[in-house]
C-alpha atoms as a printed R data frame, in Angstrom:
    type eleno elety resid chain resno       x       y       z
1   ATOM     1    CA   MET     A     1 -10.568 -10.785 -87.793
2   ATOM     2    CA   ALA     A     2  -7.622 -12.480 -86.130
3   ATOM     3    CA   THR     A     3  -8.181 -10.403 -83.021
4   ATOM     4    CA   LEU     A     4 -11.811 -11.499 -82.861
5   ATOM     5    CA   LEU     A     5 -10.795 -15.151 -83.233
6   ATOM     6    CA   ARG     A     6  -8.301 -14.816 -80.356
7   ATOM     7    CA   ILE     A     7 -10.895 -13.313 -78.136
8   ATOM     8    CA   SER     A     8 -13.376 -16.072 -79.067
9   ATOM     9    CA   ARG     A     9 -10.811 -18.692 -78.158
10  ATOM    10    CA   ILE     A    10 -10.342 -17.027 -74.782
11  ATOM    11    CA   PHE     A    11 -14.097 -17.070 -74.217
12  ATOM    12    CA   GLN     A    12 -14.181 -20.757 -75.132
13  ATOM    13    CA   GLN     A    13 -11.338 -21.556 -72.678
14  ATOM    14    CA   LEU     A    14 -13.120 -19.614 -69.934
15  ATOM    15    CA   GLN     A    15 -16.448 -21.256 -70.825
16  ATOM    16    CA   VAL     A    16 -18.213 -17.916 -71.241
17  ATOM    17    CA   PRO     A    17 -21.975 -18.264 -71.757
18  ATOM    18    CA   THR     A    18 -23.351 -17.733 -75.295
19  ATOM    19    CA   GLN     A    19 -25.301 -14.633 -74.221
20  ATOM    20    CA   TRP     A    20 -21.974 -12.818 -73.837
21  ATOM    21    CA   ASN     A    21 -21.040 -13.267 -77.443
22  ATOM    22    CA   ILE     A    22 -19.377 -10.182 -78.878
23  ATOM    23    CA   LEU     A    23 -20.756 -10.332 -82.429
24  ATOM    24    CA   PRO     A    24 -24.367  -9.119 -81.829
25  ATOM    25    CA   PHE     A    25 -23.112  -5.931 -80.059
26  ATOM    26    CA   SER     A    26 -20.449  -4.926 -82.549
27  ATOM    27    CA   CYS     A    27 -22.762  -3.149 -84.941
28  ATOM    28    CA   TYR     A    28 -24.463  -1.158 -82.210
29  ATOM    29    CA   PHE     A    29 -21.212   0.220 -80.769
30  ATOM    30    CA   HIS     A    30 -19.825   0.915 -84.230
31  ATOM    31    CA   SER     A    31 -22.891   3.109 -84.880
32  ATOM    32    CA   GLN     A    32 -22.210   5.015 -81.629
33  ATOM    33    CA   GLY     A    33 -18.671   5.949 -82.727
34  ATOM    34    CA   VAL     A    34 -16.825   3.269 -80.845
35  ATOM    35    CA   THR     A    35 -14.104   1.540 -82.830
36  ATOM    36    CA   PHE     A    36 -13.991  -2.189 -83.132
37  ATOM    37    CA   SER     A    37 -10.718  -2.498 -81.216
38  ATOM    38    CA   GLU     A    38 -12.083  -0.489 -78.241
39  ATOM    39    CA   LEU     A    39 -15.223  -2.601 -78.295
40  ATOM    40    CA   MET     A    40 -13.145  -5.755 -78.223
41  ATOM    41    CA   TYR     A    41 -11.058  -4.503 -75.309
42  ATOM    42    CA   ARG     A    42 -14.008  -3.419 -73.243
43  ATOM    43    CA   LYS     A    43 -16.077  -6.465 -73.844
44  ATOM    44    CA   SER     A    44 -13.199  -8.881 -73.362
45  ATOM    45    CA   MET     A    45 -12.275  -7.300 -70.010
46  ATOM    46    CA   GLN     A    46 -15.886  -7.459 -68.939
47  ATOM    47    CA   CYS     A    47 -16.318 -11.036 -69.885
48  ATOM    48    CA   ILE     A    48 -13.039 -12.143 -68.452
49  ATOM    49    CA   SER     A    49 -13.676 -10.459 -65.099
50  ATOM    50    CA   LEU     A    50 -17.141 -11.987 -64.843
51  ATOM    51    CA   SER     A    51 -15.824 -15.413 -65.685
52  ATOM    52    CA   CYS     A    52 -12.992 -15.124 -63.210
53  ATOM    53    CA   ILE     A    53 -15.420 -14.160 -60.462
54  ATOM    54    CA   ASP     A    54 -17.508 -17.250 -61.211
55  ATOM    55    CA   LYS     A    55 -14.413 -19.442 -61.123
56  ATOM    56    CA   GLY     A    56 -13.225 -17.869 -57.800
57  ATOM    57    CA   LEU     A    57 -10.180 -16.113 -59.284
58  ATOM    58    CA   LEU     A    58 -11.085 -12.499 -58.459
59  ATOM    59    CA   PRO     A    59 -12.396 -10.735 -55.252
60  ATOM    60    CA   GLY     A    60 -16.058 -11.426 -54.851
61  ATOM    61    CA   SER     A    61 -15.567 -15.137 -54.416
62  ATOM    62    CA   GLN     A    62 -15.710 -16.712 -50.983
63  ATOM    63    CA   ASN     A    63 -12.527 -18.715 -51.696
64  ATOM    64    CA   GLN     A    64 -10.473 -15.737 -52.731
65  ATOM    65    CA   GLN     A    65  -7.678 -14.592 -50.363
66  ATOM    66    CA   VAL     A    66  -8.026 -10.870 -49.768
67  ATOM    67    CA   ARG     A    67  -5.034  -8.677 -49.056
68  ATOM    68    CA   TYR     A    68  -5.362  -5.529 -46.996
69  ATOM    69    CA   TYR     A    69  -2.863  -2.703 -47.511
70  ATOM    70    CA   ALA     A    70  -1.910  -0.003 -45.039
71  ATOM    71    CA   ALA     A    71  -3.906   3.192 -45.176
72  ATOM    72    CA   ARG     A    72  -2.384   6.379 -46.334
73  ATOM    73    CA   ARG     A    73  -0.418   8.489 -43.868
74  ATOM    74    CA   GLY     A    74  -2.915  11.287 -44.006
75  ATOM    75    CA   LYS     A    75  -5.761   8.919 -43.212
76  ATOM    76    CA   ARG     A    76  -3.945   7.603 -40.121
77  ATOM    77    CA   GLU     A    77  -3.425  11.125 -38.814
78  ATOM    78    CA   LYS     A    78  -7.145  11.895 -39.265
79  ATOM    79    CA   MET     A    79  -8.087   8.680 -37.371
80  ATOM    80    CA   LYS     A    80  -5.760   9.595 -34.504
81  ATOM    81    CA   ALA     A    81  -7.196  13.101 -34.365
82  ATOM    82    CA   THR     A    82 -10.734  11.713 -34.124
83  ATOM    83    CA   LYS     A    83  -9.763   9.334 -31.364
84  ATOM    84    CA   LYS     A    84  -8.172  12.135 -29.337
85  ATOM    85    CA   SER     A    85 -11.253  14.241 -29.698
86  ATOM    86    CA   GLN     A    86 -13.456  11.312 -28.512
87  ATOM    87    CA   LYS     A    87 -11.412  10.848 -25.280
88  ATOM    88    CA   LYS     A    88 -13.099  11.885 -22.069
89  ATOM    89    CA   GLU     A    89 -11.709  14.866 -20.354
90  ATOM    90    CA   VAL     A    90 -10.162  14.021 -16.954
91  ATOM    91    CA   VAL     A    91 -11.373  16.344 -14.243
92  ATOM    92    CA   LYS     A    92  -8.735  17.089 -11.642
93  ATOM    93    CA   LYS     A    93  -9.927  16.801  -8.073
94  ATOM    94    CA   GLU     A    94  -9.097  19.593  -5.745
95  ATOM    95    CA   PHE     A    95  -7.068  18.782  -2.612
96  ATOM    96    CA   VAL     A    96  -9.104  18.628   0.533
97  ATOM    97    CA   PRO     A    97  -7.287  18.662   3.924
98  ATOM    98    CA   TYR     A    98  -7.800  15.647   6.102
99  ATOM    99    CA   HIS     A    99  -9.645  17.444   8.940
100 ATOM   100    CA   ILE     A   100 -12.053  19.072   6.459
101 ATOM   101    CA   LYS     A   101 -12.717  15.730   4.809
102 ATOM   102    CA   MET     A   102 -13.528  14.145   8.189
103 ATOM   103    CA   ALA     A   103 -15.769  17.100   9.104
104 ATOM   104    CA   MET     A   104 -17.726  16.652   5.842
105 ATOM   105    CA   LYS     A   105 -18.348  13.029   6.847
106 ATOM   106    CA   ASN     A   106 -19.465  14.146  10.336
107 ATOM   107    CA   ILE     A   107 -16.541  12.272  11.909
108 ATOM   108    CA   VAL     A   108 -14.846  13.717  14.989
109 ATOM   109    CA   ILE     A   109 -11.100  13.273  15.136
110 ATOM   110    CA   LYS     A   110 -10.245  12.346  18.706
111 ATOM   111    CA   PRO     A   111  -6.827  12.974  20.352
112 ATOM   112    CA   ARG     A   112  -4.440  10.061  20.812
113 ATOM   113    CA   ARG     A   113  -5.225   8.069  23.923
114 ATOM   114    CA   GLU     A   114  -1.642   7.886  25.232
115 ATOM   115    CA   ASN     A   115  -0.702  11.538  24.494
116 ATOM   116    CA   VAL     A   116  -3.323  13.782  26.078
117 ATOM   117    CA   ASP     A   117  -1.903  17.213  26.719
118 ATOM   118    CA   HIS     A   118  -3.538  17.838  30.119
119 ATOM   119    CA   TRP     A   119  -2.254  14.610  31.648
120 ATOM   120    CA   LEU     A   120   0.324  15.200  34.339
121 ATOM   121    CA   LYS     A   121   3.392  13.006  34.257
122 ATOM   122    CA   THR     A   122   4.209  13.333  37.951
123 ATOM   123    CA   PRO     A   123   2.580  10.695  40.282
124 ATOM   124    CA   PRO     A   124  -0.213  11.863  42.579
125 ATOM   125    CA   ILE     A   125   0.735  12.748  46.144
126 ATOM   126    CA   ASP     A   126  -2.410  11.415  47.949
127 ATOM   127    CA   ASP     A   127  -3.839   7.927  47.976
128 ATOM   128    CA   VAL     A   128  -6.993   9.125  46.177
129 ATOM   129    CA   TRP     A   129  -6.672  11.203  42.995
130 ATOM   130    CA   ARG     A   130  -8.683  12.242  39.970
131 ATOM   131    CA   ALA     A   131  -7.803   9.975  37.111
132 ATOM   132    CA   LYS     A   132  -8.490  12.608  34.416
133 ATOM   133    CA   PHE     A   133  -5.334  14.550  35.404
134 ATOM   134    CA   TYR     A   134  -2.913  11.622  35.484
135 ATOM   135    CA   LYS     A   135  -1.841   8.833  33.251
136 ATOM   136    CA   LYS     A   136  -2.650   5.262  34.208
137 ATOM   137    CA   LYS     A   137  -0.446   3.990  36.979
138 ATOM   138    CA   ILE     A   138   2.401   1.774  35.788
139 ATOM   139    CA   TYR     A   139   2.709  -1.608  37.483
140 ATOM   140    CA   SER     A   140   5.468  -4.130  37.241
141 ATOM   141    CA   VAL     A   141   4.755  -7.291  35.253
142 ATOM   142    CA   MET     A   142   4.696  -9.325  38.456
143 ATOM   143    CA   GLU     A   143   2.173  -6.959  40.047
144 ATOM   144    CA   ALA     A   144  -0.100  -7.009  37.000
145 ATOM   145    CA   ILE     A   145  -0.049 -10.821  36.857
146 ATOM   146    CA   GLU     A   146  -0.874 -11.126  40.534
147 ATOM   147    CA   MET     A   147  -3.779  -8.704  40.267
148 ATOM   148    CA   HIS     A   148  -5.249 -10.661  37.370
149 ATOM   149    CA   ARG     A   149  -4.906 -13.879  39.374
150 ATOM   150    CA   GLU     A   150  -6.824 -12.342  42.230
151 ATOM   151    CA   THR     A   151  -9.732 -11.301  40.008
152 ATOM   152    CA   HIS     A   152  -9.823 -14.718  38.327
153 ATOM   153    CA   HIS     A   153  -9.744 -16.594  41.600
154 ATOM   154    CA   PRO     A   154 -12.421 -19.358  42.018
155 ATOM   155    CA   THR     A   155 -14.209 -17.199  44.541
156 ATOM   156    CA   ILE     A   156 -14.584 -14.306  42.063
157 ATOM   157    CA   LEU     A   157 -14.539 -14.962  38.298
158 ATOM   158    CA   ASN     A   158 -13.561 -18.630  38.707
159 ATOM   159    CA   GLU     A   159 -11.159 -18.619  35.728
160 ATOM   160    CA   PRO     A   160  -7.801 -19.642  37.194
161 ATOM   161    CA   GLU     A   161  -6.539 -20.893  33.814
162 ATOM   162    CA   ALA     A   162  -7.595 -17.817  31.810
163 ATOM   163    CA   ILE     A   163  -5.417 -16.619  28.959
164 ATOM   164    CA   LEU     A   164  -3.211 -13.611  29.776
165 ATOM   165    CA   SER     A   165  -2.860 -11.326  26.727
166 ATOM   166    CA   SER     A   166  -0.951  -8.141  25.952
167 ATOM   167    CA   THR     A   167  -2.090  -5.049  24.030
168 ATOM   168    CA   ILE     A   168   0.919  -3.442  22.359
169 ATOM   169    CA   GLU     A   169   0.191   0.069  21.112
170 ATOM   170    CA   LEU     A   170   2.260   1.245  18.117
171 ATOM   171    CA   ASP     A   171   3.302   4.454  16.394
172 ATOM   172    CA   MET     A   172   2.554   3.668  12.712
173 ATOM   173    CA   ARG     A   173   4.206   6.745  11.236
174 ATOM   174    CA   MET     A   174   6.683   6.297   8.397
175 ATOM   175    CA   PRO     A   175   9.758   8.410   7.582
176 ATOM   176    CA   LYS     A   176   7.810  10.424   4.979
177 ATOM   177    CA   LYS     A   177   5.170  12.818   6.129
178 ATOM   178    CA   ASN     A   178   1.560  11.600   6.018
179 ATOM   179    CA   ARG     A   179   2.705   8.046   5.319
180 ATOM   180    CA   TYR     A   180   1.738   5.230   7.689
181 ATOM   181    CA   LEU     A   181   2.705   1.603   8.100
182 ATOM   182    CA   ASP     A   182   0.291  -0.984   6.652
183 ATOM   183    CA   ASN     A   183  -1.171  -3.707   8.816
184 ATOM   184    CA   PHE     A   184   1.151  -6.670   9.268
185 ATOM   185    CA   THR     A   185   0.799 -10.264  10.392
186 ATOM   186    CA   GLY     A   186   3.188 -12.812  11.820
187 ATOM   187    CA   THR     A   187   3.658 -16.041  13.799
188 ATOM   188    CA   ILE     A   188   5.863 -16.374  16.855
189 ATOM   189    CA   LYS     A   189   6.854 -19.476  18.809
190 ATOM   190    CA   LEU     A   190   6.851 -18.760  22.522
191 ATOM   191    CA   PRO     A   191   9.591 -20.235  24.738
192 ATOM   192    CA   TYR     A   192   6.884 -21.804  26.888
193 ATOM   193    CA   GLU     A   193   4.093 -23.252  24.786
194 ATOM   194    CA   LEU     A   194   0.602 -21.840  25.040
195 ATOM   195    CA   LYS     A   195  -2.093 -24.370  24.410
196 ATOM   196    CA   MET     A   196  -5.153 -22.694  22.925
197 ATOM   197    CA   ASP     A   197  -8.683 -23.947  23.214
198 ATOM   198    CA   ASN     A   198  -9.406 -23.668  19.493
199 ATOM   199    CA   ASN     A   199  -8.762 -26.395  16.865
200 ATOM   200    CA   LYS     A   200  -5.280 -27.295  15.803
201 ATOM   201    CA   LYS     A   201  -3.909 -25.241  12.934
202 ATOM   202    CA   LYS     A   202  -3.584 -26.984   9.568
203 ATOM   203    CA   VAL     A   203  -0.198 -26.611   7.887
204 ATOM   204    CA   LEU     A   204   0.357 -27.705   4.250
205 ATOM   205    CA   VAL     A   205   3.941 -28.688   3.416
206 ATOM   206    CA   PHE     A   206   5.614 -28.792  -0.034
207 ATOM   207    CA   CYS     A   207   8.818 -30.908  -0.108
208 ATOM   208    CA   LYS     A   208  10.317 -33.569  -2.331
209 ATOM   209    CA   ASP     A   209  12.370 -35.593   0.124
210 ATOM   210    CA   SER     A   210  10.483 -38.465   1.686
211 ATOM   211    CA   GLU     A   211  12.311 -37.994   5.025
212 ATOM   212    CA   ASP     A   212  11.174 -34.317   5.157
213 ATOM   213    CA   GLN     A   213   7.608 -35.383   4.391
214 ATOM   214    CA   THR     A   214   7.612 -37.956   7.221
215 ATOM   215    CA   GLY     A   215   9.183 -35.469   9.670
216 ATOM   216    CA   ALA     A   216   6.592 -32.795   8.728
217 ATOM   217    CA   LEU     A   217   3.717 -35.179   9.366
218 ATOM   218    CA   LYS     A   218   5.144 -36.137  12.735
219 ATOM   219    CA   ALA     A   219   5.552 -32.420  13.625
220 ATOM   220    CA   GLY     A   220   1.868 -31.850  13.084
221 ATOM   221    CA   ALA     A   221   1.358 -31.073   9.375
222 ATOM   222    CA   PHE     A   222  -1.936 -32.311   7.973
223 ATOM   223    CA   MET     A   223  -0.541 -32.915   4.490
224 ATOM   224    CA   ALA     A   224   2.949 -33.078   2.904
225 ATOM   225    CA   GLY     A   225   3.944 -33.744  -0.686
226 ATOM   226    CA   SER     A   226   5.267 -32.294  -3.915
227 ATOM   227    CA   SER     A   227   3.772 -32.452  -7.443
228 ATOM   228    CA   GLY     A   228   0.715 -34.519  -6.308
229 ATOM   229    CA   VAL     A   229  -0.347 -31.816  -3.844
230 ATOM   230    CA   ILE     A   230   0.167 -29.156  -6.522
231 ATOM   231    CA   LYS     A   231  -2.170 -31.052  -8.872
232 ATOM   232    CA   GLN     A   232  -4.823 -31.231  -6.116
233 ATOM   233    CA   ILE     A   233  -4.712 -27.446  -5.769
234 ATOM   234    CA   GLN     A   234  -4.917 -26.961  -9.585
235 ATOM   235    CA   THR     A   235  -7.916 -29.253  -9.882
236 ATOM   236    CA   GLY     A   236  -9.684 -27.633  -6.945
237 ATOM   237    CA   GLU     A   237  -9.559 -30.584  -4.557
238 ATOM   238    CA   LEU     A   238  -7.593 -28.352  -2.178
239 ATOM   239    CA   THR     A   239  -8.407 -24.680  -1.684
240 ATOM   240    CA   VAL     A   240  -6.994 -21.904   0.496
241 ATOM   241    CA   GLN     A   241  -9.841 -22.427   2.967
242 ATOM   242    CA   ASP     A   242  -8.635 -25.997   3.654
243 ATOM   243    CA   PHE     A   243  -5.359 -24.947   5.416
244 ATOM   244    CA   ASP     A   244  -4.119 -22.132   7.597
245 ATOM   245    CA   HIS     A   245  -0.415 -21.940   6.655
246 ATOM   246    CA   VAL     A   246   1.865 -23.115   3.864
247 ATOM   247    CA   VAL     A   247   5.459 -24.271   4.414
248 ATOM   248    CA   ALA     A   248   7.771 -25.108   1.434
249 ATOM   249    CA   HIS     A   249  11.318 -26.237   0.765
250 ATOM   250    CA   ILE     A   250  13.455 -24.053  -1.465
251 ATOM   251    CA   ASP     A   251  13.655 -26.849  -4.106
252 ATOM   252    CA   MET     A   252   9.880 -26.535  -4.649
253 ATOM   253    CA   LEU     A   253   9.887 -22.822  -5.358
254 ATOM   254    CA   ALA     A   254  10.046 -23.165  -9.146
255 ATOM   255    CA   GLU     A   255   7.139 -25.677  -9.312
256 ATOM   256    CA   LEU     A   256   5.025 -23.563  -6.943
257 ATOM   257    CA   GLY     A   257   5.084 -20.710  -9.466
258 ATOM   258    CA   THR     A   258   2.268 -22.414 -11.367
259 ATOM   259    CA   ILE     A   259  -0.109 -22.033  -8.419
260 ATOM   260    CA   ARG     A   260   1.030 -18.641  -7.150
261 ATOM   261    CA   GLY     A   261  -2.300 -17.069  -8.051
262 ATOM   262    CA   LEU     A   262  -4.245 -19.839  -6.245
263 ATOM   263    CA   LEU     A   263  -2.225 -19.585  -3.020
264 ATOM   264    CA   LYS     A   264  -2.441 -15.794  -2.997
265 ATOM   265    CA   LYS     A   265  -1.143 -14.422   0.338
266 ATOM   266    CA   SER     A   266  -0.193 -17.897   1.585
267 ATOM   267    CA   PHE     A   267   2.567 -18.212  -1.079
268 ATOM   268    CA   PRO     A   268   5.896 -19.103   0.651
269 ATOM   269    CA   ASN     A   269   8.337 -16.288   1.329
270 ATOM   270    CA   ARG     A   270  11.496 -15.992   3.344
271 ATOM   271    CA   ASN     A   271  10.285 -12.821   4.958
272 ATOM   272    CA   LYS     A   272   7.237 -14.651   6.283
273 ATOM   273    CA   GLY     A   273   9.421 -17.453   7.584
274 ATOM   274    CA   ASN     A   274   7.621 -20.271   5.749
275 ATOM   275    CA   LEU     A   275  10.328 -20.970   3.179
276 ATOM   276    CA   GLY     A   276  13.607 -22.716   3.989
277 ATOM   277    CA   THR     A   277  15.680 -25.899   3.921
278 ATOM   278    CA   ASP     A   278  14.915 -27.285   7.369
279 ATOM   279    CA   ILE     A   279  11.274 -28.290   7.187
280 ATOM   280    CA   VAL     A   280  10.565 -29.730  10.675
281 ATOM   281    CA   PRO     A   281  11.333 -26.509  12.629
282 ATOM   282    CA   LEU     A   282   9.228 -24.488  10.204
283 ATOM   283    CA   VAL     A   283   6.287 -26.814  10.668
284 ATOM   284    CA   GLU     A   284   6.666 -26.660  14.491
285 ATOM   285    CA   LEU     A   285   6.663 -22.821  14.290
286 ATOM   286    CA   PHE     A   286   3.367 -22.613  12.539
287 ATOM   287    CA   VAL     A   287   1.713 -25.524  14.361
288 ATOM   288    CA   GLN     A   288   2.697 -24.484  17.905
289 ATOM   289    CA   GLY     A   289   3.204 -20.759  17.316
290 ATOM   290    CA   VAL     A   290   0.869 -17.870  18.078
291 ATOM   291    CA   ASP     A   291  -0.504 -15.776  15.181
292 ATOM   292    CA   TYR     A   292  -0.804 -12.028  15.576
293 ATOM   293    CA   LYS     A   293  -2.140  -9.203  13.430
294 ATOM   294    CA   SER     A   294  -1.897  -5.454  13.778
295 ATOM   295    CA   ASN     A   295  -4.892  -3.152  13.738
296 ATOM   296    CA   LYS     A   296  -5.143   0.530  12.807
297 ATOM   297    CA   ASP     A   297  -7.451   3.158  14.203
298 ATOM   298    CA   GLU     A   298 -10.029   4.441  11.658
299 ATOM   299    CA   HIS     A   299  -9.562   8.096  12.629
300 ATOM   300    CA   GLU     A   300  -6.070   8.179  14.080
301 ATOM   301    CA   LEU     A   301  -4.050   6.844  11.189
302 ATOM   302    CA   ASP     A   302  -0.759   6.911  13.120
303 ATOM   303    CA   PHE     A   303  -2.168   4.787  15.987
304 ATOM   304    CA   GLY     A   304  -2.135   1.014  15.862
305 ATOM   305    CA   TRP     A   305  -2.076  -1.959  18.224
306 ATOM   306    CA   VAL     A   306  -1.449  -5.674  18.427
307 ATOM   307    CA   ASP     A   307  -3.210  -8.107  20.759
308 ATOM   308    CA   VAL     A   308  -0.991 -11.134  21.440
309 ATOM   309    CA   PRO     A   309  -1.597 -13.876  24.107
310 ATOM   310    CA   ILE     A   310   1.461 -14.655  26.194
311 ATOM   311    CA   GLY     A   311   0.292 -17.504  28.371
312 ATOM   312    CA   ARG     A   312  -2.145 -18.639  31.058
313 ATOM   313    CA   LEU     A   313  -2.521 -17.366  34.581
314 ATOM   314    CA   ASN     A   314  -1.723 -20.778  36.061
315 ATOM   315    CA   MET     A   315   1.755 -20.711  34.456
316 ATOM   316    CA   GLU     A   316   4.868 -19.631  36.382
317 ATOM   317    CA   THR     A   317   5.489 -15.860  36.554
318 ATOM   318    CA   ASN     A   318   8.966 -16.308  35.138
319 ATOM   319    CA   GLU     A   319   7.583 -18.223  32.141
320 ATOM   320    CA   LEU     A   320   5.062 -15.442  31.418
321 ATOM   321    CA   GLN     A   321   7.799 -12.823  31.600
322 ATOM   322    CA   GLN     A   322   9.952 -14.789  29.131
323 ATOM   323    CA   ASN     A   323   7.018 -15.093  26.714
324 ATOM   324    CA   LEU     A   324   6.321 -11.346  27.018
325 ATOM   325    CA   PHE     A   325   9.975 -10.545  26.329
326 ATOM   326    CA   THR     A   326   9.847 -12.721  23.136
327 ATOM   327    CA   VAL     A   327   6.585 -11.107  21.974
328 ATOM   328    CA   LEU     A   328   7.816  -7.519  22.411
329 ATOM   329    CA   ASN     A   329  11.062  -8.122  20.542
330 ATOM   330    CA   GLN     A   330   9.209  -9.891  17.777
331 ATOM   331    CA   VAL     A   331   6.754  -7.013  17.245
332 ATOM   332    CA   GLU     A   332   9.685  -4.532  17.338
333 ATOM   333    CA   THR     A   333  11.071  -6.165  14.147
334 ATOM   334    CA   HIS     A   334   8.201  -4.667  12.169
335 ATOM   335    CA   LYS     A   335   9.426  -1.110  12.944
336 ATOM   336    CA   PRO     A   336   9.841   0.941   9.701
337 ATOM   337    CA   LYS     A   337  13.423   1.687   8.742
338 ATOM   338    CA   GLY     A   338  14.604   5.244   9.185
339 ATOM   339    CA   VAL     A   339  12.228   6.119  12.051
340 ATOM   340    CA   ALA     A   340  13.887   7.484  15.155
341 ATOM   341    CA   ALA     A   341  10.801   7.620  17.350
342 ATOM   342    CA   PRO     A   342   9.998   4.506  19.465
343 ATOM   343    CA   PHE     A   343   7.799   2.061  17.641
344 ATOM   344    CA   ILE     A   344   6.091   0.631  20.770
345 ATOM   345    CA   THR     A   345   4.480   3.386  22.761
346 ATOM   346    CA   ARG     A   346   2.590   1.502  25.506
347 ATOM   347    CA   VAL     A   347   1.946  -2.103  26.651
348 ATOM   348    CA   LEU     A   348  -1.036  -3.281  28.697
349 ATOM   349    CA   LEU     A   349  -1.840  -6.663  30.172
350 ATOM   350    CA   PHE     A   350  -5.407  -7.968  30.286
351 ATOM   351    CA   SER     A   351  -7.174 -11.239  30.858
352 ATOM   352    CA   GLU     A   352 -10.770 -11.819  29.751
353 ATOM   353    CA   PRO     A   353 -13.538 -11.865  30.967
354 ATOM   354    CA   SER     A   354 -12.170  -9.060  33.111
355 ATOM   355    CA   GLN     A   355 -12.098  -5.611  31.500
356 ATOM   356    CA   GLU     A   356  -9.160  -4.324  33.583
357 ATOM   357    CA   LYS     A   357  -5.956  -3.365  31.773
358 ATOM   358    CA   PHE     A   358  -2.741  -2.652  33.607
359 ATOM   359    CA   VAL     A   359   0.114  -0.650  32.054
360 ATOM   360    CA   ILE     A   360   3.591  -2.245  32.394
361 ATOM   361    CA   PRO     A   361   7.054  -0.796  31.872
362 ATOM   362    CA   HIS     A   362   7.757  -2.155  28.359
363 ATOM   363    CA   TRP     A   363  11.086  -0.288  28.102
364 ATOM   364    CA   GLU     A   364  12.605  -2.755  30.551
365 ATOM   365    CA   TYR     A   365  12.253  -5.524  27.970
366 ATOM   366    CA   LEU     A   366  13.472  -3.660  24.858
367 ATOM   367    CA   GLU     A   367  16.897  -2.381  23.902
368 ATOM   368    CA   GLY     A   368  17.205   1.317  23.127
369 ATOM   369    CA   TYR     A   369  13.999   2.266  25.002
370 ATOM   370    CA   LYS     A   370  13.925   4.652  27.894
371 ATOM   371    CA   ASP     A   371  11.356   5.504  30.542
372 ATOM   372    CA   PRO     A   372   9.270   8.285  28.968
373 ATOM   373    CA   ASN     A   373   7.967   9.402  32.406
374 ATOM   374    CA   THR     A   374  11.341  10.609  33.698
375 ATOM   375    CA   LEU     A   375  11.338  14.401  33.975
376 ATOM   376    CA   LYS     A   376  13.843  17.035  34.845
377 ATOM   377    CA   SER     A   377  13.554  18.889  38.100
378 ATOM   378    CA   GLU     A   378  12.368  22.084  36.383
379 ATOM   379    CA   GLU     A   379   9.441  20.239  34.669
380 ATOM   380    CA   VAL     A   380   8.421  18.584  37.918
381 ATOM   381    CA   THR     A   381   8.095  21.913  39.801
382 ATOM   382    CA   LEU     A   382   6.153  23.456  36.864
383 ATOM   383    CA   GLU     A   383   3.618  20.666  36.830
384 ATOM   384    CA   GLN     A   384   3.187  20.777  40.608
385 ATOM   385    CA   GLN     A   385   2.306  24.453  40.380
386 ATOM   386    CA   THR     A   386  -0.200  23.631  37.598
387 ATOM   387    CA   GLU     A   387  -1.793  20.984  39.776
388 ATOM   388    CA   GLU     A   388  -2.275  23.327  42.709
389 ATOM   389    CA   ASP     A   389  -3.819  26.044  40.597
390 ATOM   390    CA   ASP     A   390  -6.379  23.780  38.939
391 ATOM   391    CA   ASP     A   391  -9.736  24.024  40.841
392 ATOM   392    CA   THR     A   392 -12.129  22.956  38.081
393 ATOM   393    CA   ASP     A   393 -14.823  20.495  39.056
394 ATOM   394    CA   THR     A   394 -15.381  18.318  36.001
395 ATOM   395    CA   ASP     A   395 -16.447  14.713  35.863
396 ATOM   396    CA   GLU     A   396 -13.900  12.004  35.567
397 ATOM   397    CA   VAL     A   397 -13.614  10.837  31.956
398 ATOM   398    CA   GLU     A   398 -11.362   8.124  30.705
399 ATOM   399    CA   HIS     A   399 -11.492   6.611  27.264
400 ATOM   400    CA   THR     A   400 -10.745   2.911  27.098
401 ATOM   401    CA   ARG     A   401 -10.936   0.458  24.199
402 ATOM   402    CA   VAL     A   402 -12.490  -2.903  24.716
403 ATOM   403    CA   ALA     A   403 -10.394  -5.563  23.121
404 ATOM   404    CA   SER     A   404 -12.104  -7.256  20.255
């Protein structure tokens, strides 16, 4: 009886409804062979659990904090096994040689333009010769400039102030086999300034010193500042399309890290030459300098070229030669390390709208380069015999590339 009273008090404290009273059910369970103590225990646990759920003290309530325990070790292993079985099988692709891959795409691999096997290196004997058997004649820089001036005379093309450009052909091979140099870009300041017809380039400058900001604006920068300019880029007032180049002082490098993703390839770097301590010369380099970019042949992966303007035809010949010397040595700096072969293979001068291109002796302007056309006496006699024996009558074919 004391046990029943204690349970009744618990029910009263928990405010158990009257329909859960234990007394009406005691006789029924006693008749089924269940002792009174077992009945009290079962019923009390049932009533207490239901009451606790109503009061939010056991799982089932929305306010109850639920704890999750780690699964058994065996269950984890089963889950890992199922994940592995669900993974897609990676199919290994078979290696296909380059020439077969190009043949499948119906692409014909052409021989390199400057290394054709049947070209003879010895100069022709007569004044008239078949161009298919010989390389292009090499002219001095002075001769090439004078010939372009003649074609651009007012009585012919009437372009006496046309831009004189150079096509620099490159060997893009890397030290490792089947590896080739990626396209590169750069800016070079010519000794004698070349004024282009297009709009002035926009240079954005990041610097803290007020004197550097004033000097940058005088040098031709369209905007110079520090944190204020960074905020304009973060908010979208300034975008990459609004400027051509970025120049920054070393002190601003830490703050510029917040907009590295927005600047993308324009982010300042010492290798690019747009990061330093002297701001004014850097601004003059990118405002007055000439931009250049390398190109790669789609089919000849080891063949590339750079088209760089060196001046105008109305400039002095000596000035054009100095600009050409600077351009060639600047392009030579992009040569891959560890490559023994010459990086620059051939240089041509052209001036639009004329389609003529004249080959010049580039080895005279570069250190470590030799004339590739010099032959030994044995090779000269061998090629002369080959020339005399050749009686084929085929049409003259010469592949040239029109500058884009």
